[in-house]
PDB file of C-alpha atoms and ligand atoms in Angstrom:
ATOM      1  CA  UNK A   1      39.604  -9.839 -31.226  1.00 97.00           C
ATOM      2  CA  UNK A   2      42.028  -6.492 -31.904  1.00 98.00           C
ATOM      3  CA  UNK A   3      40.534  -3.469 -31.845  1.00 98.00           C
ATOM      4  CA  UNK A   4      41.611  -0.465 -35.102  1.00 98.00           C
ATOM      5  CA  UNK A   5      42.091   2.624 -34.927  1.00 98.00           C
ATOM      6  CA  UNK A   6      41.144   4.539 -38.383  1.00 98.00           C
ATOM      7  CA  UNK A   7      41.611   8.279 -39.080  1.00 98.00           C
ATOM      8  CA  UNK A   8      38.183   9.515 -37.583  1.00 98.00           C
ATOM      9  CA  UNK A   9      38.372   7.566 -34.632  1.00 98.00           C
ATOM     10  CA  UNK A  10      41.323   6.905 -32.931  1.00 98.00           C
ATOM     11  CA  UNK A  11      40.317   8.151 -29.562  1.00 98.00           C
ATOM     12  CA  UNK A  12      37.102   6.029 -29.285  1.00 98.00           C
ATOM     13  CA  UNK A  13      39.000   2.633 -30.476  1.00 98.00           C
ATOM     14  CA  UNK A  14      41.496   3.276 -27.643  1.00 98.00           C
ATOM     15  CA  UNK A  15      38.851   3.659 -24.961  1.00 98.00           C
ATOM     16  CA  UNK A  16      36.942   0.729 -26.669  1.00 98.00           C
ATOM     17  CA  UNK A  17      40.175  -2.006 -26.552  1.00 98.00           C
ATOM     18  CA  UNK A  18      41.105  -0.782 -22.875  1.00 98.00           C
ATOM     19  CA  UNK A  19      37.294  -1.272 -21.867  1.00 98.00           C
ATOM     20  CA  UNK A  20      37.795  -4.485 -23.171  1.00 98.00           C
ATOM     21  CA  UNK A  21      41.511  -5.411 -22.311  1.00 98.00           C
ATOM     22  CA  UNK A  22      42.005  -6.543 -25.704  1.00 98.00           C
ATOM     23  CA  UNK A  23      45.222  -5.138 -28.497  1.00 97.00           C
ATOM     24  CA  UNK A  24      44.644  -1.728 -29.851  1.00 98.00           C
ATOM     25  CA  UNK A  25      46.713  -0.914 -33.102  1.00 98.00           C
ATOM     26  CA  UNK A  26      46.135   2.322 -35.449  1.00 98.00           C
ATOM     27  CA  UNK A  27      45.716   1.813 -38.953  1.00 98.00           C
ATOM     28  CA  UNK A  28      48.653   3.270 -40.408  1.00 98.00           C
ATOM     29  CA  UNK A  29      47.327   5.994 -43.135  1.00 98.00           C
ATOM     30  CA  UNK A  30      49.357   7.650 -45.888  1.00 98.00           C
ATOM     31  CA  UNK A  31      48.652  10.253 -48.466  1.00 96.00           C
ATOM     32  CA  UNK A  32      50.513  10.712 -51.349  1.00 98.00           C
ATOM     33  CA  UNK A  33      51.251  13.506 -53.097  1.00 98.00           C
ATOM     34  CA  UNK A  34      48.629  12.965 -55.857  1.00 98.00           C
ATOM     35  CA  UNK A  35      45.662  12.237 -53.279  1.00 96.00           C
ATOM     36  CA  UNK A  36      45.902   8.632 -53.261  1.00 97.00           C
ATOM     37  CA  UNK A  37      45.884   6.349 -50.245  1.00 98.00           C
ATOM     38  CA  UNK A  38      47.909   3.808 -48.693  1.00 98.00           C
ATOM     39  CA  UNK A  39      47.476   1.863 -45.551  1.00 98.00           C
ATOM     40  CA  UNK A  40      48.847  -1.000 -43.325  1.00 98.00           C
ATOM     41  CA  UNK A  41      48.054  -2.895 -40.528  1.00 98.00           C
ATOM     42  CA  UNK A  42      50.915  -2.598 -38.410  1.00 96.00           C
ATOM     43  CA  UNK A  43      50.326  -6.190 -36.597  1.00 96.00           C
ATOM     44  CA  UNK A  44      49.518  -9.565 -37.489  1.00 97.00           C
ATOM     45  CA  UNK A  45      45.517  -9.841 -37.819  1.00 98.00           C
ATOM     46  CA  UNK A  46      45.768 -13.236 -39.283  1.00 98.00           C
ATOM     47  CA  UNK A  47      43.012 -15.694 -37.686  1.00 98.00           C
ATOM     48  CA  UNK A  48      41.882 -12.783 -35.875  1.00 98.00           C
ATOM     49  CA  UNK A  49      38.270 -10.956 -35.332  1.00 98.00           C
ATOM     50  CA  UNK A  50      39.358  -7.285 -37.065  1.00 98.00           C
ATOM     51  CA  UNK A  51      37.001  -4.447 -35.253  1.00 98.00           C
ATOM     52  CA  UNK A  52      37.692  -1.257 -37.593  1.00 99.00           C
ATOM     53  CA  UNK A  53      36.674   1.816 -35.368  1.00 99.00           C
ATOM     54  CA  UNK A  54      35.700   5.173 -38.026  1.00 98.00           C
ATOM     55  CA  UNK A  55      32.946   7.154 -37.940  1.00 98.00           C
ATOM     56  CA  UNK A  56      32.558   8.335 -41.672  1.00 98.00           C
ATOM     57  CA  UNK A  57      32.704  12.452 -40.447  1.00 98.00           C
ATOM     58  CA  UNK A  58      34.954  14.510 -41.489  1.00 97.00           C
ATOM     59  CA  UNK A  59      35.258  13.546 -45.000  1.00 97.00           C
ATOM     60  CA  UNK A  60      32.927  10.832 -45.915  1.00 98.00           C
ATOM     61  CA  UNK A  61      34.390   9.983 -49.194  1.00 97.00           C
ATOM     62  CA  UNK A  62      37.335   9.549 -48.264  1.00 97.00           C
ATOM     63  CA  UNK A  63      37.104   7.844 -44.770  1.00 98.00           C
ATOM     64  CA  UNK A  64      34.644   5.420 -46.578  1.00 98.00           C
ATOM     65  CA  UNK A  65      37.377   4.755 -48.999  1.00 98.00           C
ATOM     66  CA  UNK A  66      39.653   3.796 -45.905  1.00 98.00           C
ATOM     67  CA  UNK A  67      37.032   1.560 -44.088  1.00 98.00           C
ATOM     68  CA  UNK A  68      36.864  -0.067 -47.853  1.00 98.00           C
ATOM     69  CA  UNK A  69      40.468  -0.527 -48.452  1.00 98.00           C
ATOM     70  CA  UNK A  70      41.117  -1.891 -44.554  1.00 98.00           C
ATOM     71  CA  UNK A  71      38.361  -4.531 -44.728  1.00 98.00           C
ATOM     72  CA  UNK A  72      39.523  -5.826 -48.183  1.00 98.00           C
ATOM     73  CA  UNK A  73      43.312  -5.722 -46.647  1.00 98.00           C
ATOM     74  CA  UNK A  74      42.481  -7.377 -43.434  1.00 98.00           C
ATOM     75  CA  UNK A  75      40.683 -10.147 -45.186  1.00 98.00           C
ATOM     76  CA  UNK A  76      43.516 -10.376 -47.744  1.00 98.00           C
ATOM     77  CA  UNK A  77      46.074 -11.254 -44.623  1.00 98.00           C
ATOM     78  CA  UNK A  78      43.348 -13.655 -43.662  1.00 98.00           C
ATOM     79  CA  UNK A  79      41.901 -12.133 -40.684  1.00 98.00           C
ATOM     80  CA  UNK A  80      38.651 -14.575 -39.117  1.00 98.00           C
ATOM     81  CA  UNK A  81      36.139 -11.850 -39.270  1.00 98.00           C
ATOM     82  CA  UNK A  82      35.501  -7.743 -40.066  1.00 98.00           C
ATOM     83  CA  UNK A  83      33.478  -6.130 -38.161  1.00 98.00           C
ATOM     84  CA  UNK A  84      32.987  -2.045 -38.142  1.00 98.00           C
ATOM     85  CA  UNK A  85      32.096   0.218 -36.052  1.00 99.00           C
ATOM     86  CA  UNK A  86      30.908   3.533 -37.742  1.00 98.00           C
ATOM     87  CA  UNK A  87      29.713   5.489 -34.433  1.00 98.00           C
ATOM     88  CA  UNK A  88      28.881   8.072 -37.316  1.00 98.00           C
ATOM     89  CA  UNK A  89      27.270   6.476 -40.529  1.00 98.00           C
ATOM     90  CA  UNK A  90      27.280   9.667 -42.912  1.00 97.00           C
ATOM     91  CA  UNK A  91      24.556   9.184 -45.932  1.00 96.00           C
ATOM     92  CA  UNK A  92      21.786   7.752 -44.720  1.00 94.00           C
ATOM     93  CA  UNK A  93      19.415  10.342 -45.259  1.00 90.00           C
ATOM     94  CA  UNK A  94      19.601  10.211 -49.113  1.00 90.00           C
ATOM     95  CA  UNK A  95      17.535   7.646 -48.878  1.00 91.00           C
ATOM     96  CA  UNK A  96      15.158   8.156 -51.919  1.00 93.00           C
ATOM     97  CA  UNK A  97      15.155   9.595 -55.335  1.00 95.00           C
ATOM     98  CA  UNK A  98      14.616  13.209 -55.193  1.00 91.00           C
ATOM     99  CA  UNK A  99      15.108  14.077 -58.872  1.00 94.00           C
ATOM    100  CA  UNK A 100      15.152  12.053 -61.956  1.00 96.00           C
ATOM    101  CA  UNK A 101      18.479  10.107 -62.380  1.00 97.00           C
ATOM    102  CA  UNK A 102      19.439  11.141 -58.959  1.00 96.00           C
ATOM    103  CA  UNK A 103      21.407   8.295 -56.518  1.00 97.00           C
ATOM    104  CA  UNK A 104      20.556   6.741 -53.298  1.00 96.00           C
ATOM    105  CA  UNK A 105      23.639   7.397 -51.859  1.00 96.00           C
ATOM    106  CA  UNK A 106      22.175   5.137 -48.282  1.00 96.00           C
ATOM    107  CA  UNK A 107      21.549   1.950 -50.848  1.00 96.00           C
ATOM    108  CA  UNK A 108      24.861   2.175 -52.510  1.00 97.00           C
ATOM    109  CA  UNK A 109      26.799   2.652 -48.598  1.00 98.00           C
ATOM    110  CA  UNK A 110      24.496  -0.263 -47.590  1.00 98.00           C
ATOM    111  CA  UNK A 111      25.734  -2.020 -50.435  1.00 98.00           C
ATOM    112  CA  UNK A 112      29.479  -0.828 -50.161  1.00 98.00           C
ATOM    113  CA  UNK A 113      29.837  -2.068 -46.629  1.00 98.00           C
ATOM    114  CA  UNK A 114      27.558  -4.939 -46.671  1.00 98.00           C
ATOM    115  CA  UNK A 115      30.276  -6.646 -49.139  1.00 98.00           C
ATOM    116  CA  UNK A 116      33.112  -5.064 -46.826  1.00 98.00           C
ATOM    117  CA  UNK A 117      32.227  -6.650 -43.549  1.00 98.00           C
ATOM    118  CA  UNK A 118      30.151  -9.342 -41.725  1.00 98.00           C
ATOM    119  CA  UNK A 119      29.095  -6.895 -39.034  1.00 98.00           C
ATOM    120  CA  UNK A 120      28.356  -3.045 -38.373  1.00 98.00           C
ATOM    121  CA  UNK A 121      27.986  -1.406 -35.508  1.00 98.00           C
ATOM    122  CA  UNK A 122      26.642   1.778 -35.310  1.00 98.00           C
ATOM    123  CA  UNK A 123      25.211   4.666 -32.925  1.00 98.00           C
ATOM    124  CA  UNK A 124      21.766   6.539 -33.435  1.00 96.00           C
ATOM    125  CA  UNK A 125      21.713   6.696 -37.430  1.00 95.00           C
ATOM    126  CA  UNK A 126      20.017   9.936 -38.827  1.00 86.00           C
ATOM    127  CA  UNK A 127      17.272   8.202 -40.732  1.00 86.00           C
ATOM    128  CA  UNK A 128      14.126   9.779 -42.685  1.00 81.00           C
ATOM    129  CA  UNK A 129      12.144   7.797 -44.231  1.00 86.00           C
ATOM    130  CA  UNK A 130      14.383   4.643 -44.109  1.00 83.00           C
ATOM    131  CA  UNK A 131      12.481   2.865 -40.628  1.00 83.00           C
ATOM    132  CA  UNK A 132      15.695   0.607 -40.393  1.00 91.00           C
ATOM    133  CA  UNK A 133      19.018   0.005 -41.352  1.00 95.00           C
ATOM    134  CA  UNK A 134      18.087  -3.462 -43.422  1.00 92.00           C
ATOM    135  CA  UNK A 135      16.582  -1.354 -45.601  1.00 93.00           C
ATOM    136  CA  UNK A 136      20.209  -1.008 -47.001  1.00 96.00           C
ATOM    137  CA  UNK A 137      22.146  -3.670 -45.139  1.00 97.00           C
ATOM    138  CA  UNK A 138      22.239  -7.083 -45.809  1.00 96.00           C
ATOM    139  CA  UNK A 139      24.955  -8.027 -43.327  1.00 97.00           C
ATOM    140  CA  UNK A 140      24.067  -7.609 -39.373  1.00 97.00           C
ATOM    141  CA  UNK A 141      23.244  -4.411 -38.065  1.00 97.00           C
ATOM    142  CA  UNK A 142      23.483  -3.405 -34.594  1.00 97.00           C
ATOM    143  CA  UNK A 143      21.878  -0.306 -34.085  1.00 97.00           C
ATOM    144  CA  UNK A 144      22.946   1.419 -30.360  1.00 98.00           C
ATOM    145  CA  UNK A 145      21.065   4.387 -28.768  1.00 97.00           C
ATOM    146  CA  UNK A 146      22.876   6.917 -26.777  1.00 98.00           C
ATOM    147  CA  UNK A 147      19.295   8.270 -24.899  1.00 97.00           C
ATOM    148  CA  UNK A 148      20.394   6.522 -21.986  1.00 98.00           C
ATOM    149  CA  UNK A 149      24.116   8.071 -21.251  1.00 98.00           C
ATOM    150  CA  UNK A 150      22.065  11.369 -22.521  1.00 98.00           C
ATOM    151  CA  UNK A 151      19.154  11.012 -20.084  1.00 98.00           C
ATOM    152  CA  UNK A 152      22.275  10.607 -17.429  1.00 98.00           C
ATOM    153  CA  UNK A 153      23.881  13.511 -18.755  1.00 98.00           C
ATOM    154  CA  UNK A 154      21.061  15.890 -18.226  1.00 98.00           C
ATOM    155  CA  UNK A 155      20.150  14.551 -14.821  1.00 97.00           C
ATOM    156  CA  UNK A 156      23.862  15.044 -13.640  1.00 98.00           C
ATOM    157  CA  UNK A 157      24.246  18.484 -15.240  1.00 97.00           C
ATOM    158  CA  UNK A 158      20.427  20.178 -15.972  1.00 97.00           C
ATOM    159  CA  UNK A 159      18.382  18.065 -13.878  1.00 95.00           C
ATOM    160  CA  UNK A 160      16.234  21.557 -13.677  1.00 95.00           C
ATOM    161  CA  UNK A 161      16.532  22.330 -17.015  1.00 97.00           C
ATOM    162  CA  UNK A 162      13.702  22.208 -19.518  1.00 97.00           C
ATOM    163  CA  UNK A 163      14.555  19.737 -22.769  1.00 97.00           C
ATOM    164  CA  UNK A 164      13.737  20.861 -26.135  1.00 97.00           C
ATOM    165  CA  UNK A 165      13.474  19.149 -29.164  1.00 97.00           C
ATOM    166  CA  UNK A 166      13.936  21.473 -32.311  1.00 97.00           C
ATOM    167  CA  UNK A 167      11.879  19.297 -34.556  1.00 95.00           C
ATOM    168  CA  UNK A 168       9.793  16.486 -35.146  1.00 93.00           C
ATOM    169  CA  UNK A 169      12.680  13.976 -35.808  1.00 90.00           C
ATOM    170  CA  UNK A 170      14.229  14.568 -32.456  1.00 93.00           C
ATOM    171  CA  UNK A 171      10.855  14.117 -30.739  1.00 93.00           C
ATOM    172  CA  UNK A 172      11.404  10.366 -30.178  1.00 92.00           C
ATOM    173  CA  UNK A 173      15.022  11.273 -28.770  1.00 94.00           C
ATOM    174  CA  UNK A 174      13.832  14.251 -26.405  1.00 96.00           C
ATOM    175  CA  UNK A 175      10.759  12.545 -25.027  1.00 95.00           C
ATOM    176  CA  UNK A 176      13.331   9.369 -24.200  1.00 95.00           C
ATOM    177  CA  UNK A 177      15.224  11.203 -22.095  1.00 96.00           C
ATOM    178  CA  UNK A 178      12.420  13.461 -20.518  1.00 95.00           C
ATOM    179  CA  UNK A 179       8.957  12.165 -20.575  1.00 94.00           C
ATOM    180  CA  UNK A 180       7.764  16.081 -20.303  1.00 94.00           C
ATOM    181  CA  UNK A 181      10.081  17.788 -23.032  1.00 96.00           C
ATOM    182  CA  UNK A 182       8.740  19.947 -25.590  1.00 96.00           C
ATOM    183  CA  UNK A 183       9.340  19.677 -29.175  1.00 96.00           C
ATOM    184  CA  UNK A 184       9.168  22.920 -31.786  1.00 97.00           C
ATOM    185  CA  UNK A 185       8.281  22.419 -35.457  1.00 96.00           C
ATOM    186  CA  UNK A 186      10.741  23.071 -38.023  1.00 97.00           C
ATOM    187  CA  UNK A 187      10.087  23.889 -41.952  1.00 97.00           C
ATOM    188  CA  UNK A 188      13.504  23.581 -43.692  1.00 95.00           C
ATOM    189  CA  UNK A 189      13.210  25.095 -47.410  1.00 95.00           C
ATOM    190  CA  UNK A 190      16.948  24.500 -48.491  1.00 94.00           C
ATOM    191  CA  UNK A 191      20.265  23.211 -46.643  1.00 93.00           C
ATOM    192  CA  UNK A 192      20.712  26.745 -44.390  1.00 95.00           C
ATOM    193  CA  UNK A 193      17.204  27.989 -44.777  1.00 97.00           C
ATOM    194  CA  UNK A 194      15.019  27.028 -41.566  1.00 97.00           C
ATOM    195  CA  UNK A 195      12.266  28.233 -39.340  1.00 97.00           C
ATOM    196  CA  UNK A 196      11.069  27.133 -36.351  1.00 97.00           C
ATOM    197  CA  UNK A 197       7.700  27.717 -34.820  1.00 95.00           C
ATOM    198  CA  UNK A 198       7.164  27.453 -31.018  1.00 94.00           C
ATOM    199  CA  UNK A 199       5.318  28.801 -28.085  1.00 87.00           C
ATOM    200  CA  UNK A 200       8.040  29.453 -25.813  1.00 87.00           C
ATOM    201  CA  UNK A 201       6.462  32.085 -23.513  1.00 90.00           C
ATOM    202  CA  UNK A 202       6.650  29.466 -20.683  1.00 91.00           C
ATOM    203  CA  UNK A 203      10.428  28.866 -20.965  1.00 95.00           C
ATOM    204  CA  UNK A 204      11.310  32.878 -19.718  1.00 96.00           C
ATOM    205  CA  UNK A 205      13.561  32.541 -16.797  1.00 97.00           C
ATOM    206  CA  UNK A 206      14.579  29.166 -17.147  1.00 97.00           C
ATOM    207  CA  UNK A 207      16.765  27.064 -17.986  1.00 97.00           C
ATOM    208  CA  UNK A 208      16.828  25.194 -21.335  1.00 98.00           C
ATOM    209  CA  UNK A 209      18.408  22.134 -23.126  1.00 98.00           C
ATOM    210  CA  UNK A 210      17.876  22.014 -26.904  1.00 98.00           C
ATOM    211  CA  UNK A 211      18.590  18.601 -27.624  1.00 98.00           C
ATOM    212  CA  UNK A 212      19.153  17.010 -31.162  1.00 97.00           C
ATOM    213  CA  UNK A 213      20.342  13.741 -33.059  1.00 95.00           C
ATOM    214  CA  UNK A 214      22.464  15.825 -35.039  1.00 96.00           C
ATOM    215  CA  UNK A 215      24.329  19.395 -35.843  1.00 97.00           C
ATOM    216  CA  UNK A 216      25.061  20.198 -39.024  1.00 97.00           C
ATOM    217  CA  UNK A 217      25.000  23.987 -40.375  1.00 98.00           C
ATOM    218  CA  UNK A 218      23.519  24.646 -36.770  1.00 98.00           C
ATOM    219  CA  UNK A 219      20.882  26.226 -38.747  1.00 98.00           C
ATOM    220  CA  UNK A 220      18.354  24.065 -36.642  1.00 98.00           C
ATOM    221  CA  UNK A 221      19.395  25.341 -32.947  1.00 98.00           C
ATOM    222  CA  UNK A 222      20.693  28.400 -34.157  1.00 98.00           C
ATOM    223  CA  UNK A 223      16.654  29.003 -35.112  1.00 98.00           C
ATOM    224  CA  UNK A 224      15.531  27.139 -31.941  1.00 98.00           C
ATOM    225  CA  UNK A 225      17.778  29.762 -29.829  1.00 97.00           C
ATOM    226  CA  UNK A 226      15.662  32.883 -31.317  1.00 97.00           C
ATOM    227  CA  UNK A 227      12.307  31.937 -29.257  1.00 97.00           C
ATOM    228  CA  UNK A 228      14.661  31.180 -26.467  1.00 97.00           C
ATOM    229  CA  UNK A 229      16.081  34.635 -25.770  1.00 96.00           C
ATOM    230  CA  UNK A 230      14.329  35.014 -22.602  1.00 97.00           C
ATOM    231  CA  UNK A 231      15.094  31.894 -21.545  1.00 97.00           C
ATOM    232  CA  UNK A 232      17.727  32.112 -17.959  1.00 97.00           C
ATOM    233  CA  UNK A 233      20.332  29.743 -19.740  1.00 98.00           C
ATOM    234  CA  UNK A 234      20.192  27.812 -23.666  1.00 98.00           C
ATOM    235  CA  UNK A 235      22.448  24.847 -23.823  1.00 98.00           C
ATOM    236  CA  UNK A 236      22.614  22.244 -26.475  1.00 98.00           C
ATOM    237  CA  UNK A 237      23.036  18.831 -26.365  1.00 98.00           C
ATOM    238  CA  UNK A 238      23.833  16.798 -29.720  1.00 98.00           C
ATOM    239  CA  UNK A 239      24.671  12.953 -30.382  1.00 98.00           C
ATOM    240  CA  UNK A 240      26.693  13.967 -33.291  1.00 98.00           C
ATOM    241  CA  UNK A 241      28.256  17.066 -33.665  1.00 98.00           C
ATOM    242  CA  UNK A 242      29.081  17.331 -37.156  1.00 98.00           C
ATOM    243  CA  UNK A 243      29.489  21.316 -36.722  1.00 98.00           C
ATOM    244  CA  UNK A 244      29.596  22.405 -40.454  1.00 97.00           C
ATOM    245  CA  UNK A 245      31.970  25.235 -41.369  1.00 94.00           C
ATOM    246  CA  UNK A 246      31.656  28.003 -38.806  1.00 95.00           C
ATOM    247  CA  UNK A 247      28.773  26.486 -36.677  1.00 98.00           C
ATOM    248  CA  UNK A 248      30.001  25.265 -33.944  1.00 98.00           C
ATOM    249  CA  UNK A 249      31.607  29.174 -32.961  1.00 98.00           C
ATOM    250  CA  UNK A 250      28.381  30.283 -33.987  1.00 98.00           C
ATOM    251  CA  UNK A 251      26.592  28.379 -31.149  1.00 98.00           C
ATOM    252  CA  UNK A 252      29.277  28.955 -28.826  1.00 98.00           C
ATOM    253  CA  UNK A 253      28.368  32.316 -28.852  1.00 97.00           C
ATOM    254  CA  UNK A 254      24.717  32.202 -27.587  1.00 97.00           C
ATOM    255  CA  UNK A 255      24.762  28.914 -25.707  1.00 98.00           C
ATOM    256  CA  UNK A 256      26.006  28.710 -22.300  1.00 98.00           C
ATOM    257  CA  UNK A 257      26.943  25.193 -22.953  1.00 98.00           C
ATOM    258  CA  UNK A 258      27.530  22.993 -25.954  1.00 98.00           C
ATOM    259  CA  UNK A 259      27.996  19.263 -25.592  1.00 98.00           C
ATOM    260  CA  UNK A 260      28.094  16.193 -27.730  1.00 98.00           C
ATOM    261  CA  UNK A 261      29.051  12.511 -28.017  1.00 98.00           C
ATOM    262  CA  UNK A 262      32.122  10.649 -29.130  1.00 98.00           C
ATOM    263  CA  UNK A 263      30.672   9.441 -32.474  1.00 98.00           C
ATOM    264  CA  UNK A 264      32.661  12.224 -33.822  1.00 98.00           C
ATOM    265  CA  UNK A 265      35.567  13.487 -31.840  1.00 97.00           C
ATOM    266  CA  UNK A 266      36.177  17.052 -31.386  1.00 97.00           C
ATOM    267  CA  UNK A 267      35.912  19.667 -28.587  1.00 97.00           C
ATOM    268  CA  UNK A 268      32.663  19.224 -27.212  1.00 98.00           C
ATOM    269  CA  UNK A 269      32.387  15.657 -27.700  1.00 98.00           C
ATOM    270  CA  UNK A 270      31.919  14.524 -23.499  1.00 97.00           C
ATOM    271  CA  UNK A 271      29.903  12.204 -23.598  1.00 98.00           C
ATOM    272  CA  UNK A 272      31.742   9.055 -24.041  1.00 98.00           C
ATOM    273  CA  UNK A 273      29.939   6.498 -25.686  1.00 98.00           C
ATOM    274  CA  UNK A 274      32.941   3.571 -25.353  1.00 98.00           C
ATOM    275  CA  UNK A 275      31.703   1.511 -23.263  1.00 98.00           C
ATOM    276  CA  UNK A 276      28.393   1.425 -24.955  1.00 98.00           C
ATOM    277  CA  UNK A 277      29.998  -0.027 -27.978  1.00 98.00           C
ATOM    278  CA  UNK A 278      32.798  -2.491 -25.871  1.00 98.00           C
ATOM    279  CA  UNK A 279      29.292  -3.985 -24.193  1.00 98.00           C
ATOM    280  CA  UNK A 280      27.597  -4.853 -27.557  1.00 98.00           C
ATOM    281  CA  UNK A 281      31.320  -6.283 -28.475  1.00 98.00           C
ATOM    282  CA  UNK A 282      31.560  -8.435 -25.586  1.00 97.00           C
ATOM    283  CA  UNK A 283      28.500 -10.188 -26.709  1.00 97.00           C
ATOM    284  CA  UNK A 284      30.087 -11.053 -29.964  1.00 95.00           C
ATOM    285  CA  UNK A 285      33.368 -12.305 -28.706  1.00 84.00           C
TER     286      UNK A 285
HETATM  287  C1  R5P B   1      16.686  16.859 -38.688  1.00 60.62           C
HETATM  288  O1  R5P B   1      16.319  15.986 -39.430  1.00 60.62           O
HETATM  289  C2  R5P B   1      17.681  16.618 -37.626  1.00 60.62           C
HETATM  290  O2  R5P B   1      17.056  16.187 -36.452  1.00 60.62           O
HETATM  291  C3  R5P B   1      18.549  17.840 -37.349  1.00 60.62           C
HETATM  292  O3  R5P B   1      17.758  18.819 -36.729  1.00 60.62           O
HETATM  293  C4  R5P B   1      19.156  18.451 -38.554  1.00 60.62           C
HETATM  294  O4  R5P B   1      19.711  17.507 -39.409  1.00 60.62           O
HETATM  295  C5  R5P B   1      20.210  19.475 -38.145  1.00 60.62           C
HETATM  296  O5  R5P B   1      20.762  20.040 -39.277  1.00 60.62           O
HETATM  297  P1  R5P B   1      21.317  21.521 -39.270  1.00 60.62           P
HETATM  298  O6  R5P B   1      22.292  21.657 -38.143  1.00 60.62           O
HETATM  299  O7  R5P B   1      21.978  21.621 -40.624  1.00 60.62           O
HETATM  300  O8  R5P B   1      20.162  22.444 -39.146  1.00 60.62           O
END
């Protein structure tokens, strides 16, 4: 088994191969001038199990096109077996047909990657109504929660905060990781147009985790942190911190703390979730 480094995720496959003691190599990536892509392995992979490491954040279309053109290369030097790990798996929420002539953009990445590669392994997807990943996959799916290292996380660093979920979908996440969190109710009219309703009279003076599967606009928290303004300290935990366009500054500026995971790599990502996925690898050695 080797262990790939794509764009996204070069980091994460390093921790994941020395977890494992196994070869690391990074995909070798070129643009050219006119947009298009080339790539390389850079070692033999023939005979070998391939693990591609790239979560599809920042740009999906594009990092899906190098997961696509990797798999098909690595079988085409006749490696034994694909298997991806997309910490990240961007598109899973268009999972229905909003408007007429509109595309499920989750069936056709289901479909995509499910002729790409025998296996996919991926962290805490951001499903709505999809219930599970088969829905779109007909390869194997192995579908990892981070509430664990998260539940860890808090006890080592807010063990006296209070946990907040913003909304309903991160319900099943807060109450996980603390049996007695509280959850707010979200409407969301349009992509940066949110409220949140909540009875937060009983969080003055203390500490407070807001704690969600995802940050995107940071509309969400951004909302949740307005009943919160009497609260002693607001931090905000996130599994992936997608942080779209200014967002991430935005919440820097009213949370004492912002922290997420590794699925997507950038400056708040501390929780490590490496050896989560090198554990579920083991098993498939
Ligand atoms: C809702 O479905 C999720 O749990 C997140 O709250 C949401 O996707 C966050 O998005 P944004 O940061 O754009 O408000």
């Amino acid at each position: 088994m080797i262990i790939v480094g794509l764009s996204n995720s070069r980091g994460l496959a390093k921790r994941i191969a020395s977890h494992l003691r196994i070869e690391y190599q990074e995909l070798y990536v070129h643009n050219f001038p006119d947009g298009e892509m080339n790539i390389r392995f850079m070692n033999d992979v023939k005979s070998k199990t391939v693990v591609l490491v790239q979560s599809l954040y920042p740009h999906p279309n594009y990092s899906l096109l190098e997961v696509l053109f990797a798999a098909s290369t690595a079988y085409d030097l006749k490696a034994k077996k694909v298997i991806l790990v997309c910490p990240y798996l961007a598109y899973m929420r268009e999972d229905k047909r909003f408007n007429q002539g509109e595309c499920i953009s989750s069936k056709v990445v289901g479909e995509l990657l499910s002729h790409a590669v025998e296996v996919l392994i991926t962290i805490d997807p951001h499903l709505h109504r999809m219930h599970n990943l088969r829905e779109v996959f007909d390869i194997t799916v192995h579908n990892l929660s981070t509430a664990e290292l998260i539940k860890e996380y808090i006890k080592e660093n807010f063990n006296d905060a209070v946990v907040i979920g913003p909304d309903i979908e991160s319900s099943n996440l807060a109450k996980r990781v603390r049996k007695d969190s509280l959850v707010f109710r979200k409407i969301r009219s349009g992509d940066y147009k949110v409220e949140i309703k909540a009875r937060a009279k009983e969080l003055e003076g203390r500490d407070v985790v807001i704690l969600d599967d995802i940050v995107s606009t940071g509309r969400t928290i951004l909302e949740a942190m307005e009943h919160l303004k009497k609260a002693r300290s607001v931090n905000v935990i996130a599994i992936h911190g997608v942080f779209v366009g200014g967002a991430l500054n935005q919440i820097m500026k009213k949370a004492k703390k912002i922290v997420s995971t590794n699925t997507i790599e950038n400056e708040t990502s501390e929780i490590d979730v490496s050896k989560l996925i090198a554990n579920q690898l083991m098993k498939l050695k």
